[in-house]
Amino acid sequence: MFRKLFIRLFLLCVCCTGVVVLALTIAGYLALQEPAYYAELRAKEFSKSDQRAVEIALKQMEFEFEQWCKRSLARQQLRTDDPAGSFPVALGGFASGYDPAQDTHTFKVTQHQLNTALASTKTSRVGDWRNPRIRFGTDRVEFAVEIASGDFRCVLSAELQPSVMTDGRLRLDLLAARVGQLPLPINTIIQWLPHDDVYADDGMELNLSGPTPHVCWTLPIGNSKRPSVKSIQCRDGEIAIEMLAPRLRIEQAAADDSPVAFN
């Protein structure tokens, strides 16, 4: 009787050990496999002319964005200095009834442009972090990067959901994370994190206290004169961000008391 019980326990232990070994083998195999979208994006080759064209396009977007911010602030300053509207129409031909609440600027960036920039020699490798790639989907942003140290190599990836907070900051929620093709248990990881901690630095805030870890980002234009995000649309291959004009301190104080009106 004891012999049969011993044999059964031994076989059970062998089966459990086999299941654990099999699970670890599968997990290790998946962890070393690249996500399909990352392998596809990484395999694409970008010429020097492509990288130069994208660099020029991104710089042009940045220039137009900064000019829009300066133009908006100048128009608000004009209205502050001359509330009666005695100055001639200036600054791009806008009428004296300029309303910064209606002045928006939208810029669109494609994943091809970003991946072309990421493939440049300046950003393709930072220490052990190599070949970052990004993909835009419907209300989703997927980011992946290769980690290589000696003979070890794996790909870390994250799925993020962009949104706009009520104060105009851009928010990115972490929905999923993977090592290779192996999903990481986000809910379990969250339980290990310090839930009361919020880390803020230079316009960015990492918040671990919510149901999902998230990052909030304030665009740093000027000191207190910052534009805010009005809306964000993420679709296959492209992201579009609509910005509200930055506000002068005096304009913001007036907006807190009553709607801004220019007659």
Short mmCIF file of C-alpha atoms in Angstrom, two decimals:
data_model
loop_
_atom_site.label_atom_id
_atom_site.label_comp_id
_atom_site.label_asym_id
_atom_site.label_seq_id
_atom_site.Cartn_x
_atom_site.Cartn_y
_atom_site.Cartn_z
CA MET A 1 0.00 0.00 0.00
CA PHE A 2 2.75 2.42 0.96
CA ARG A 3 4.66 1.42 -2.14
CA LYS A 4 1.73 2.33 -4.41
CA LEU A 5 1.25 5.63 -2.58
CA PHE A 6 4.93 6.42 -2.91
CA ILE A 7 4.87 5.63 -6.64
CA ARG A 8 1.81 7.83 -7.16
CA LEU A 9 3.43 10.72 -5.27
CA PHE A 10 6.61 10.26 -7.25
CA LEU A 11 4.72 10.29 -10.56
CA LEU A 12 2.77 13.36 -9.44
CA CYS A 13 6.01 15.17 -8.61
CA VAL A 14 7.46 14.18 -11.97
CA CYS A 15 4.36 15.48 -13.77
CA CYS A 16 4.37 18.76 -11.83
CA THR A 17 8.08 19.21 -12.48
CA GLY A 18 7.52 18.49 -16.17
CA VAL A 19 4.72 21.07 -16.34
CA VAL A 20 6.89 23.70 -14.64
CA VAL A 21 9.84 22.98 -16.91
CA LEU A 22 7.58 23.07 -19.97
CA ALA A 23 6.02 26.36 -18.84
CA LEU A 24 9.45 27.88 -18.20
CA THR A 25 10.68 26.65 -21.57
CA ILE A 26 7.70 28.18 -23.37
CA ALA A 27 8.05 31.41 -21.39
CA GLY A 28 11.76 31.59 -22.20
CA TYR A 29 11.08 30.92 -25.87
CA LEU A 30 8.40 33.62 -26.04
CA ALA A 31 10.60 36.08 -24.15
CA LEU A 32 13.31 35.74 -26.79
CA GLN A 33 10.96 36.21 -29.76
CA GLU A 34 10.45 39.66 -31.25
CA PRO A 35 6.91 41.05 -31.49
CA ALA A 36 5.74 40.71 -35.08
CA TYR A 37 5.20 44.43 -35.62
CA TYR A 38 8.64 45.25 -34.20
CA ALA A 39 10.38 42.74 -36.45
CA GLU A 40 8.61 44.26 -39.45
CA LEU A 41 9.45 47.85 -38.52
CA ARG A 42 13.05 47.02 -37.64
CA ALA A 43 13.57 45.25 -40.96
CA LYS A 44 12.74 48.42 -42.90
CA GLU A 45 15.73 50.31 -44.23
CA PHE A 46 15.86 54.09 -44.25
CA SER A 47 18.23 55.92 -46.56
CA LYS A 48 20.20 59.00 -45.61
CA SER A 49 18.00 61.08 -47.91
CA ASP A 50 14.86 59.77 -46.15
CA GLN A 51 16.31 60.66 -42.76
CA ARG A 52 17.31 64.11 -43.98
CA ALA A 53 13.84 64.76 -45.41
CA VAL A 54 12.17 63.73 -42.16
CA GLU A 55 14.58 65.84 -40.12
CA ILE A 56 13.71 68.88 -42.21
CA ALA A 57 9.96 68.16 -41.95
CA LEU A 58 10.10 67.79 -38.15
CA LYS A 59 12.12 70.97 -37.78
CA GLN A 60 9.59 72.78 -39.95
CA MET A 61 6.76 71.51 -37.72
CA GLU A 62 8.65 72.72 -34.65
CA PHE A 63 9.29 76.12 -36.24
CA GLU A 64 5.63 76.57 -37.24
CA PHE A 65 4.52 75.53 -33.76
CA GLU A 66 6.84 78.01 -32.03
CA GLN A 67 5.81 80.79 -34.41
CA TRP A 68 2.15 80.09 -33.69
CA CYS A 69 2.81 80.32 -29.93
CA LYS A 70 4.69 83.61 -30.29
CA ARG A 71 2.06 85.04 -32.63
CA SER A 72 -0.75 84.17 -30.23
CA LEU A 73 1.04 85.72 -27.25
CA ALA A 74 1.81 88.85 -29.28
CA ARG A 75 -1.85 89.24 -30.26
CA GLN A 76 -2.94 88.85 -26.65
CA GLN A 77 -0.35 91.43 -25.59
CA LEU A 78 -1.63 93.81 -28.26
CA ARG A 79 -5.16 93.51 -26.91
CA THR A 80 -3.87 94.03 -23.36
CA ASP A 81 -1.90 97.14 -24.31
CA ASP A 82 -4.70 98.55 -26.43
CA PRO A 83 -8.10 97.36 -25.14
CA ALA A 84 -9.86 100.11 -27.09
CA GLY A 85 -8.53 98.74 -30.35
CA SER A 86 -6.98 102.01 -31.54
CA PHE A 87 -3.94 100.24 -33.00
CA PRO A 88 -4.19 99.26 -36.68
CA VAL A 89 -4.84 95.63 -37.56
CA ALA A 90 -1.52 93.84 -37.44
CA LEU A 91 0.17 90.56 -36.71
CA GLY A 92 -0.96 88.58 -39.68
CA GLY A 93 -4.08 90.54 -40.49
CA PHE A 94 -6.22 89.24 -37.61
CA ALA A 95 -9.08 91.49 -36.60
CA SER A 96 -9.15 93.15 -33.20
CA GLY A 97 -11.68 90.56 -31.98
CA TYR A 98 -8.99 87.90 -31.65
CA ASP A 99 -9.98 85.21 -29.13
CA PRO A 100 -7.14 82.93 -27.93
CA ALA A 101 -9.69 80.34 -26.83
CA GLN A 102 -10.54 79.79 -30.51
CA ASP A 103 -6.94 79.81 -31.75
CA THR A 104 -5.74 76.22 -32.20
CA HIS A 105 -2.85 74.55 -33.95
CA THR A 106 -2.79 70.93 -35.09
CA PHE A 107 0.28 68.99 -36.01
CA LYS A 108 0.35 65.48 -37.40
CA VAL A 109 3.20 63.01 -37.20
CA THR A 110 3.31 59.63 -38.90
CA GLN A 111 4.97 56.53 -37.51
CA HIS A 112 7.11 56.44 -40.67
CA GLN A 113 8.54 59.86 -39.82
CA LEU A 114 9.24 58.91 -36.21
CA ASN A 115 10.77 55.54 -37.07
CA THR A 116 12.93 57.15 -39.72
CA ALA A 117 14.20 59.57 -37.09
CA LEU A 118 14.66 56.75 -34.54
CA ALA A 119 16.67 54.74 -37.09
CA SER A 120 19.28 57.50 -37.37
CA THR A 121 22.69 56.83 -35.89
CA LYS A 122 22.09 59.42 -33.15
CA THR A 123 19.13 57.57 -31.59
CA SER A 124 19.44 53.99 -32.81
CA ARG A 125 21.69 53.05 -29.86
CA VAL A 126 21.98 54.47 -26.34
CA GLY A 127 24.09 52.19 -24.16
CA ASP A 128 22.45 48.76 -24.08
CA TRP A 129 19.21 50.16 -25.55
CA ARG A 130 19.03 49.79 -29.32
CA ASN A 131 16.73 50.15 -32.32
CA PRO A 132 13.61 51.77 -30.78
CA ARG A 133 10.49 51.59 -32.93
CA ILE A 134 6.96 52.97 -32.56
CA ARG A 135 3.58 52.03 -34.03
CA PHE A 136 0.31 53.99 -34.00
CA GLY A 137 -3.01 52.15 -33.91
CA THR A 138 -6.58 53.16 -33.13
CA ASP A 139 -6.32 54.94 -29.75
CA ARG A 140 -3.09 53.06 -29.12
CA VAL A 141 0.64 53.72 -29.20
CA GLU A 142 3.01 50.76 -29.14
CA PHE A 143 6.68 51.26 -28.39
CA ALA A 144 9.44 48.65 -28.45
CA VAL A 145 13.18 48.71 -27.91
CA GLU A 146 15.91 46.07 -28.03
CA ILE A 147 18.11 45.45 -25.01
CA ALA A 148 21.46 43.85 -25.81
CA SER A 149 24.29 43.11 -23.42
CA GLY A 150 26.99 40.69 -24.48
CA ASP A 151 25.31 37.60 -25.92
CA PHE A 152 21.99 38.42 -24.24
CA ARG A 153 19.31 40.09 -26.34
CA CYS A 154 15.59 40.69 -25.86
CA VAL A 155 12.90 43.20 -26.84
CA LEU A 156 10.86 45.18 -24.32
CA SER A 157 7.59 46.65 -25.55
CA ALA A 158 4.70 48.61 -24.09
CA GLU A 159 1.17 49.46 -25.21
CA LEU A 160 0.05 52.95 -24.24
CA GLN A 161 -3.27 54.78 -24.44
CA PRO A 162 -3.03 58.55 -25.04
CA SER A 163 -5.66 60.92 -23.63
CA VAL A 164 -6.10 64.56 -22.59
CA MET A 165 -6.59 65.61 -18.97
CA THR A 166 -8.93 68.40 -17.91
CA ASP A 167 -5.99 70.73 -17.29
CA GLY A 168 -4.73 70.26 -20.84
CA ARG A 169 -1.88 67.88 -20.09
CA LEU A 170 -1.17 64.86 -22.28
CA ARG A 171 -1.59 61.55 -20.48
CA LEU A 172 -0.22 58.12 -21.43
CA ASP A 173 -1.62 55.06 -19.61
CA LEU A 174 0.31 51.80 -19.60
CA LEU A 175 -2.09 49.10 -20.81
CA ALA A 176 0.29 46.22 -21.46
CA ALA A 177 3.97 45.33 -21.36
CA ARG A 178 5.91 42.44 -22.84
CA VAL A 179 9.32 40.85 -22.88
CA GLY A 180 9.58 39.56 -26.42
CA GLN A 181 6.17 37.98 -27.01
CA LEU A 182 5.71 37.11 -23.33
CA PRO A 183 3.06 39.31 -21.63
CA LEU A 184 3.98 40.77 -18.26
CA PRO A 185 1.27 40.70 -15.56
CA ILE A 186 0.66 44.44 -15.15
CA ASN A 187 -1.83 43.98 -12.29
CA THR A 188 0.69 41.93 -10.35
CA ILE A 189 3.47 44.42 -11.02
CA ILE A 190 1.24 47.28 -9.85
CA GLN A 191 0.72 45.52 -6.51
CA TRP A 192 4.49 45.55 -5.99
CA LEU A 193 4.85 49.24 -6.79
CA PRO A 194 4.57 52.03 -4.18
CA HIS A 195 1.02 53.20 -4.84
CA ASP A 196 1.41 56.55 -3.07
CA ASP A 197 4.41 57.69 -5.10
CA VAL A 198 4.21 60.45 -7.71
CA TYR A 199 7.42 61.51 -9.42
CA ALA A 200 7.52 64.88 -11.21
CA ASP A 201 10.38 66.48 -13.11
CA ASP A 202 10.60 69.16 -15.80
CA GLY A 203 6.96 69.08 -16.92
CA MET A 204 6.59 65.29 -16.71
CA GLU A 205 4.83 63.35 -13.95
CA LEU A 206 4.90 59.60 -13.30
CA ASN A 207 1.89 58.52 -11.25
CA LEU A 208 1.75 55.06 -9.69
CA SER A 209 -1.30 55.70 -7.50
CA GLY A 210 -4.03 55.10 -10.09
CA PRO A 211 -5.50 51.86 -11.41
CA THR A 212 -2.88 51.91 -14.16
CA PRO A 213 0.58 53.54 -14.14
CA HIS A 214 0.55 56.67 -16.28
CA VAL A 215 2.69 59.60 -17.35
CA CYS A 216 1.41 63.19 -17.65
CA TRP A 217 3.28 65.64 -19.83
CA THR A 218 3.12 69.43 -19.98
CA LEU A 219 4.62 71.01 -23.09
CA PRO A 220 7.46 73.29 -21.95
CA ILE A 221 7.07 76.41 -24.09
CA GLY A 222 8.42 79.46 -22.27
CA ASN A 223 8.08 79.72 -18.51
CA SER A 224 4.43 80.19 -17.60
CA LYS A 225 3.20 80.65 -21.17
CA ARG A 226 2.45 77.12 -22.23
CA PRO A 227 -0.05 75.79 -24.74
CA SER A 228 -2.34 73.00 -23.65
CA VAL A 229 -3.64 69.94 -25.45
CA LYS A 230 -7.22 70.24 -26.68
CA SER A 231 -7.57 66.84 -28.33
CA ILE A 232 -5.53 63.92 -29.52
CA GLN A 233 -6.41 61.43 -32.22
CA CYS A 234 -4.39 58.28 -32.71
CA ARG A 235 -5.16 56.12 -35.71
CA ASP A 236 -3.34 53.58 -37.86
CA GLY A 237 0.04 55.01 -38.76
CA GLU A 238 -0.55 58.59 -37.56
CA ILE A 239 -1.11 60.75 -34.51
CA ALA A 240 -2.73 64.21 -34.57
CA ILE A 241 -2.54 66.59 -31.61
CA GLU A 242 -4.63 69.76 -31.49
CA MET A 243 -3.23 72.47 -29.23
CA LEU A 244 -4.90 75.43 -27.55
CA ALA A 245 -2.99 78.70 -27.69
CA PRO A 246 -0.77 79.65 -24.72
CA ARG A 247 -2.19 82.37 -22.52
CA LEU A 248 -0.65 85.46 -21.01
CA ARG A 249 -0.87 85.67 -17.22
CA ILE A 250 -3.29 88.59 -17.41
CA GLU A 251 -5.43 86.75 -19.98
CA GLN A 252 -5.48 83.63 -17.82
CA ALA A 253 -6.49 85.62 -14.74
CA ALA A 254 -9.33 87.21 -16.69
CA ALA A 255 -10.41 83.79 -17.95
CA ASP A 256 -10.63 82.52 -14.39
CA ASP A 257 -13.05 85.31 -13.47
CA SER A 258 -15.10 85.60 -16.65
CA PRO A 259 -15.00 84.57 -20.29
CA VAL A 260 -12.49 86.46 -22.39
CA ALA A 261 -14.31 88.85 -24.70
CA PHE A 262 -12.80 91.15 -27.29
CA ASN A 263 -15.22 93.73 -28.69
#
